[in-house]
Amino acid sequence: MDELKKEHHYDHVEVCVDKEDAPALRVYEKCGFVDSGFIDEDLPDSVNLICRF
């Protein structure tokens, strides 16, 4: 994340995580990711997270 921030080529990063993977969700939330609200119809059991720089 730090390297991406330094490059200044991106204003955010998105990841898709299984809704049931509580440990992964906690890690991403600690890193500043939040639910983007986007729902991928191909991955209904996942949540899309976004971290803006």
C-alpha positions as CSV (number, residue, x, y, z in Angstrom):
1,M,0.0,0.0,0.0
2,D,2.8,2.4,0.9
3,E,4.5,1.8,-2.5
4,L,1.2,2.4,-4.4
5,K,0.7,5.7,-2.4
6,K,4.2,6.8,-3.3
7,E,3.7,6.2,-7.0
8,H,0.8,8.6,-7.2
9,H,-0.7,6.7,-10.2
10,Y,-3.8,5.5,-8.3
11,D,-6.3,7.2,-6.1
12,H,-7.6,4.0,-4.6
13,V,-7.3,0.2,-4.3
14,E,-10.2,-2.3,-4.4
15,V,-10.3,-5.9,-3.3
16,C,-13.0,-8.5,-3.3
17,V,-13.2,-10.7,-0.1
18,D,-15.5,-13.6,0.9
19,K,-18.2,-12.3,3.2
20,E,-17.5,-15.2,5.6
21,D,-13.8,-14.6,5.9
22,A,-13.9,-12.5,9.1
23,P,-10.1,-12.6,9.7
24,A,-9.4,-11.2,6.2
25,L,-12.1,-8.5,6.6
26,R,-10.6,-7.4,9.9
27,V,-7.1,-7.1,8.3
28,Y,-8.4,-5.0,5.4
29,E,-10.5,-2.8,7.7
30,K,-7.4,-2.2,9.9
31,C,-5.6,-1.1,6.7
32,G,-8.3,1.5,6.0
33,F,-10.5,-0.4,3.6
34,V,-14.3,0.1,3.7
35,D,-17.3,-1.5,1.9
36,S,-17.6,0.2,-1.5
37,G,-21.2,-0.7,-1.8
38,F,-20.6,-2.4,-5.2
39,I,-22.1,-5.8,-5.6
40,D,-20.6,-8.1,-8.2
41,E,-23.3,-10.4,-9.5
42,D,-20.7,-13.0,-10.4
43,L,-19.5,-13.1,-6.8
44,P,-22.6,-12.8,-4.6
45,D,-20.9,-14.2,-1.6
46,S,-18.2,-11.5,-1.6
47,V,-17.9,-8.0,-0.5
48,N,-16.0,-5.3,-2.5
49,L,-13.7,-3.2,-0.3
50,I,-12.0,0.1,-1.2
51,C,-9.2,2.1,0.3
52,R,-8.8,5.7,-1.0
53,F,-5.4,7.4,-0.8
